[in-house]
């Protein structure tokens, strides 16, 4: 038969070690003793038991000091236990900064009469603790040799019998129950001081109200006596009443507007109290009026055979505030272009003209509103003759501060020189606009199987943060490295205009960007024998360093490395349209090299970087 007991001290572990047991027994774990090999009636474990006769006491004064006698008995003989120490465990709320009072000592020796006497001093302000909901504290006492057996003592806070414990709350409310404002807006707020039953405190008990503006550039208080702006309002005596209203004006700066409100009053016990709150008002920017798209870097996603180009989109309002209303934006990219109407047949090939007209191209466009928030895009030539209206989109870019005209447009056919916008247009007539028409995939013109490469935004929509910015990611096939795309961004639908309403708006931005990829190199290096006076031509093909692909149909820059004598460039894929199928489309450079020196030399290329496609 086995009996389970608990080892309560190191003495037990040592005693058992003499019986062949493990001397490192955990005193917190049960120990099994086999009674078939010997009878164990009693182990030499601590038998100290703590007892508190008065388990509940009350404090009526601040910082009141009392003596707490903790008696210790031997649980087997009921005689006083005269050895060791007794400790006190504080309630966990002390870790939150709550005043629970303090003990002169937190570990007290047991006297010869079996008593450990603690001296305790209570909280400094009993009424304050009661008003905050802290009405009592529970302490636990135990002998250090028997920590699992504890005696509890409850200390209650009970000031004089006529004291009324009340919790007070100070709050504010706006005239539309919202703590947001727009630019150049006026809004009123009202202060309420209530007891814990929800009753308003009498006006006569309100002695002083102080309101401080802590971010004046964002918004200012209005002094009701003269209607002038101020950063502080103080009401006393007859002016200090409950349900006090005050007014805030905003100007042209958005952001957070903290308002500090403090009320001095007499409580239910006719004692002066103060209560203070911080009211935070969010002042929204105006609607977005300007956008930027900035390149932020590139990384490889080899698991999906993609590069990821990153851009930061930033929006500001008319006052140059970052748009802090966290609106959503639509974003995407045009990877290939429709064939321009100047083409003889509209067939896309390695030399067909792209339907892309920038600052230095002919036939700039004009947006003409035609009513009902509709508009059409007009040019002076039949450039739209070969547009695929089922798949192509238009991107408008450049031309200064005309953001309502920029970005991506869904289109419909009007004529070979006029495109209709399917999207609503909320702007005015705009001239001298740059534009491109195309789609988000590109065909490999140098492959005989009609293969295509695609590029897509990680998401069609992103949300700006409260700084007016967001990081967007464009994923694309390796072959698109070195291609010039059009990245576009649009705000669509309703955007925050002020705190109480929205404004129907549409603005956009677009930029031409050369996809940069990463890690271009050349597998070709050549050793030139010494005293090679005659030049020979060497070809260097360009390769993606970290992926098994050639760099195709793309331009690049480089430096020549090595100590050979380098002559002229005989041929270079940069000399051709990036869509050229020369060298089967693989980017290359042919360079004349000689070596008149007395030592052989090695020639290669370094610092290979992507160059614009067009």
XYZ file of C-alpha atoms in Angstrom, residues 287-502:
216
model
C -10.474 66.809 -48.812
C -7.373 65.607 -50.645
C -6.292 68.033 -53.347
C -2.772 66.809 -54.132
C -1.041 63.442 -54.391
C 2.482 62.169 -54.796
C 3.844 58.744 -55.743
C 7.410 58.073 -54.564
C 9.591 55.050 -55.300
C 10.526 53.246 -52.063
C 12.592 50.189 -53.115
C 12.354 46.684 -54.520
C 12.650 43.117 -53.249
C 12.512 39.635 -54.766
C 9.716 37.124 -54.175
C 11.374 34.046 -55.623
C 8.626 31.751 -54.285
C 6.224 33.391 -56.740
C 8.793 34.308 -59.433
C 8.169 38.011 -58.932
C 9.869 41.244 -58.072
C 8.007 43.615 -55.737
C 8.395 47.315 -56.416
C 7.279 49.557 -53.534
C 5.841 53.067 -53.648
C 4.692 55.535 -51.009
C 1.515 57.448 -51.842
C 1.016 60.700 -49.923
C -2.038 62.969 -49.971
C -2.418 66.550 -48.749
C -5.284 69.022 -48.657
C -5.420 72.556 -50.034
C -3.662 73.876 -46.905
C -0.823 71.335 -47.171
C -2.132 69.286 -44.238
C -1.579 65.541 -44.551
C -4.956 63.937 -45.149
C -5.670 62.410 -41.718
C -9.204 61.104 -42.258
C -7.822 57.693 -43.328
C -9.600 57.489 -46.684
C -9.252 54.601 -49.095
C -7.537 54.984 -52.453
C -7.677 52.966 -55.654
C -4.373 52.122 -57.305
C -2.963 50.143 -60.212
C -0.525 50.245 -63.105
C -0.464 50.262 -66.891
C 2.157 47.807 -68.137
C 1.644 47.920 -71.930
C 0.342 50.620 -74.226
C -2.170 50.618 -77.020
C -0.872 51.304 -80.525
C -0.971 54.977 -81.415
C -3.245 56.057 -84.242
C -0.234 57.157 -86.278
C 0.557 53.489 -86.927
C -0.098 52.218 -90.458
C -2.020 49.146 -89.334
C -2.424 49.198 -85.525
C -0.518 45.920 -85.111
C 1.694 45.846 -82.022
C 5.269 45.010 -82.987
C 8.811 45.913 -81.970
C 8.595 49.365 -83.552
C 4.898 50.279 -83.378
C 4.279 53.731 -81.832
C 3.019 53.607 -78.249
C -0.135 55.509 -77.346
C 1.793 57.573 -74.789
C 1.961 61.358 -75.151
C 4.072 63.162 -72.567
C 5.379 66.679 -72.206
C 7.636 66.488 -75.239
C 5.209 64.594 -77.476
C 2.626 65.971 -79.878
C -1.167 66.061 -79.506
C -1.725 67.006 -75.893
C -5.293 66.536 -74.722
C -8.168 68.481 -73.207
C -10.945 67.456 -70.815
C -14.303 68.938 -71.785
C -17.205 68.651 -69.264
C -20.459 67.769 -71.062
C -22.957 67.940 -68.159
C -24.281 65.544 -65.494
C -20.744 65.184 -64.089
C -19.616 63.627 -67.346
C -16.690 64.625 -69.557
C -14.746 63.572 -72.607
C -11.077 63.714 -73.543
C -10.276 65.407 -76.855
C -7.099 65.581 -78.957
C -6.316 67.077 -82.329
C -5.522 63.804 -84.082
C -6.874 60.274 -84.557
C -4.591 58.865 -81.848
C -7.371 56.623 -80.436
C -7.999 54.744 -83.676
C -6.683 51.391 -82.368
C -7.849 51.512 -78.747
C -9.408 48.293 -77.384
C -12.300 49.773 -75.395
C -13.100 46.427 -73.777
C -9.681 46.129 -72.109
C -7.798 49.419 -72.290
C -7.824 52.229 -69.727
C -6.661 55.826 -69.940
C -4.134 57.432 -67.599
C -3.845 61.225 -67.442
C -0.711 62.713 -65.880
C 1.459 65.811 -65.525
C 0.272 69.289 -66.500
C 0.555 70.998 -63.104
C -1.985 71.370 -60.303
C -4.988 69.806 -62.014
C -5.457 66.728 -59.823
C -9.153 66.368 -60.584
C -8.082 65.511 -64.151
C -5.321 63.041 -63.299
C -5.144 59.320 -62.642
C -6.909 56.385 -64.288
C -10.171 56.626 -66.246
C -12.518 53.930 -67.494
C -13.303 54.858 -71.068
C -15.797 54.446 -73.891
C -15.552 55.213 -77.576
C -16.724 58.515 -79.007
C -14.469 58.900 -82.051
C -10.878 58.305 -83.144
C -9.917 61.646 -81.547
C -12.328 61.764 -78.603
C -12.644 59.371 -75.637
C -15.596 59.422 -73.251
C -15.112 58.999 -69.494
C -17.336 56.426 -67.785
C -16.340 57.826 -64.373
C -17.908 60.986 -63.015
C -15.850 64.116 -63.528
C -16.194 66.892 -60.923
C -13.678 69.361 -62.334
C -13.648 72.102 -64.897
C -12.285 72.213 -68.443
C -8.580 71.381 -68.429
C -6.120 71.740 -71.318
C -2.562 70.697 -72.164
C -2.904 67.274 -70.530
C -0.558 64.312 -70.999
C -1.991 60.831 -71.344
C -1.504 57.162 -72.158
C -3.879 54.316 -73.043
C -3.147 50.668 -72.343
C -3.565 47.665 -70.024
C -1.763 45.656 -67.313
C -0.155 42.859 -69.331
C 2.616 42.798 -71.908
C 3.211 40.340 -74.693
C 6.689 39.000 -75.374
C 7.219 40.084 -78.994
C 10.432 38.034 -79.236
C 8.850 34.699 -78.278
C 7.062 32.557 -80.835
C 4.463 31.194 -78.398
C 2.633 34.444 -77.634
C 3.571 34.400 -73.934
C 2.566 37.362 -71.783
C 3.823 38.926 -68.560
C 1.666 40.619 -65.963
C 2.089 43.138 -63.194
C -0.484 43.800 -60.473
C -0.831 45.833 -57.333
C -0.932 43.680 -54.194
C -4.356 45.211 -53.581
C -6.703 47.311 -55.680
C -7.420 49.525 -52.674
C -5.268 50.831 -49.852
C -6.083 53.008 -46.845
C -4.032 56.048 -45.945
C -2.842 56.299 -42.342
C -3.325 59.390 -40.184
C -0.158 60.899 -41.655
C -1.720 60.853 -45.114
C 0.573 58.131 -46.485
C 0.493 54.453 -47.407
C 3.021 51.953 -48.772
C 1.759 50.169 -51.898
C 3.350 47.171 -53.608
C 3.489 46.292 -57.311
C 4.229 42.629 -58.120
C 5.562 41.752 -61.574
C 7.182 38.991 -63.605
C 10.969 39.096 -63.972
C 10.713 39.856 -67.678
C 9.060 43.207 -66.962
C 12.274 44.529 -65.393
C 13.383 47.591 -67.342
C 9.894 48.290 -68.724
C 8.324 51.716 -68.303
C 4.911 51.511 -66.671
C 2.344 54.068 -65.533
C 1.545 53.827 -61.803
C -1.739 55.530 -60.955
C -3.681 56.444 -57.806
C -7.223 57.726 -57.408
C -9.525 58.900 -54.645
C -13.029 57.961 -55.661
C -16.512 58.532 -54.273
C -17.048 60.454 -51.027
C -14.140 61.741 -49.001
C -14.196 63.594 -45.675
C -14.708 67.316 -46.239
C -15.392 68.221 -42.614
C -16.562 66.555 -39.445
C -20.261 66.704 -40.311
C -20.403 65.916 -43.993
C -18.596 64.627 -47.051
